[in-house]
């Protein structure tokens, strides 16, 4: 299905979606001195950003609605109220987008595109207080005592009823008999945890295992759902964890190696969210600390970073999904999404033993005024950065039976296409043709230019065409930006074919490419737009 939110946020045609000519990033051109780093510095300056001189208050619905103007703008996210007036000129989407949540609960608008953003850190100096909890008449009649009065400290959101959703009602969870379950057994040397997912799973696996400081966390991703096991282990084990997958029967086995040959009476004490089965979007994003193993130049401003996962982590990132990187800059957390690639477009040799599931490769464009990319570029080998578990709705099921795979990419929108190309050419028996139309500003911006050309020369099922918007006089290829005339001959639908069109790039590029593709008669089921 086409992965474009049904309720568009940011709004179609807004400043955040439509990039000025010549810019590759869909953000409002902020005034000098209004970058993310400038905002972080402002929050550390001691300036009163709430107008309450440090007081925290309970906010009623009526009070929240009063603060709905450009010069006095409050909004609520997950039960906590923030005065975002000072943030207006710093918001990458512009004040128009921020004003959509003025004086109301903006949780759903925020979650549609920014669920991963650490707003608590970014807006902690803007915290007004919490929404007043609505109680029944019977409770209201009880006198307030020191024990029953709830204090607001601004550190953690209070337990308030969830706000009404702006989205259609979510599908109910599967019935209990389809719920995953687990069992375990042991030998003198090992502890074996067996998970039964009760459905067919990818051969590469769908579980992320983290063994950190004696706590074992196993998160099994099953489509839009997540099954989590989480224990504090009773005895010490070796850091190295093994995982075996039987895809046809949906079984996953995690093997721990005992440090001492003793008999375990239990797996340990349950920790947060143990043995829960819920929607992935409701699961808290989990991070582990990885270290930089290497970095190499891809182009003049893009690097290939190799991150080594902790010894106790085993994580396979599915094709078409991304991870979030988190770093603390000036005592504030900055989070950005990146799509992993392989170390090369196609491997000449199989991965070395132990490398699969233990390292990530990220292709990152370094923006001189960016918040996170300059920090990544400044990291020395062995220094750490936090990496989340995989996120994103793309599934390889969308490739089943596909004969013609068409890829439209702009700039670093190429990153999800890199693994998709590799997967299609190596694992998709029905594939007859895969074509990539790759848009860049200049020839020096083309990622993996040589590797793409070599692949096209080696495999006649793959074709690539480069389009440059700022080509030099020596460029002999096509010039310009994406338009209908370019796609007419590119997106062909031979009789009896099954086609899939994938799009990724800046938001304005993605929206235009989707519209032009639809105009050529492709249905939503024949398209996937990568977001974020």
mmCIF file of C-alpha atoms in Angstrom, residues 124 143 166 379 416:
data_model
loop_
_atom_site.group_PDB
_atom_site.id
_atom_site.type_symbol
_atom_site.label_atom_id
_atom_site.label_comp_id
_atom_site.label_asym_id
_atom_site.label_seq_id
_atom_site.Cartn_x
_atom_site.Cartn_y
_atom_site.Cartn_z
ATOM 1 C CA UNK A 124 11.571 20.968 28.652
ATOM 2 C CA UNK A 143 -11.835 16.756 50.331
ATOM 3 C CA UNK A 166 -7.883 11.740 14.910
ATOM 4 C CA UNK A 379 33.169 10.992 15.961
ATOM 5 C CA UNK A 416 16.356 2.515 0.967
#
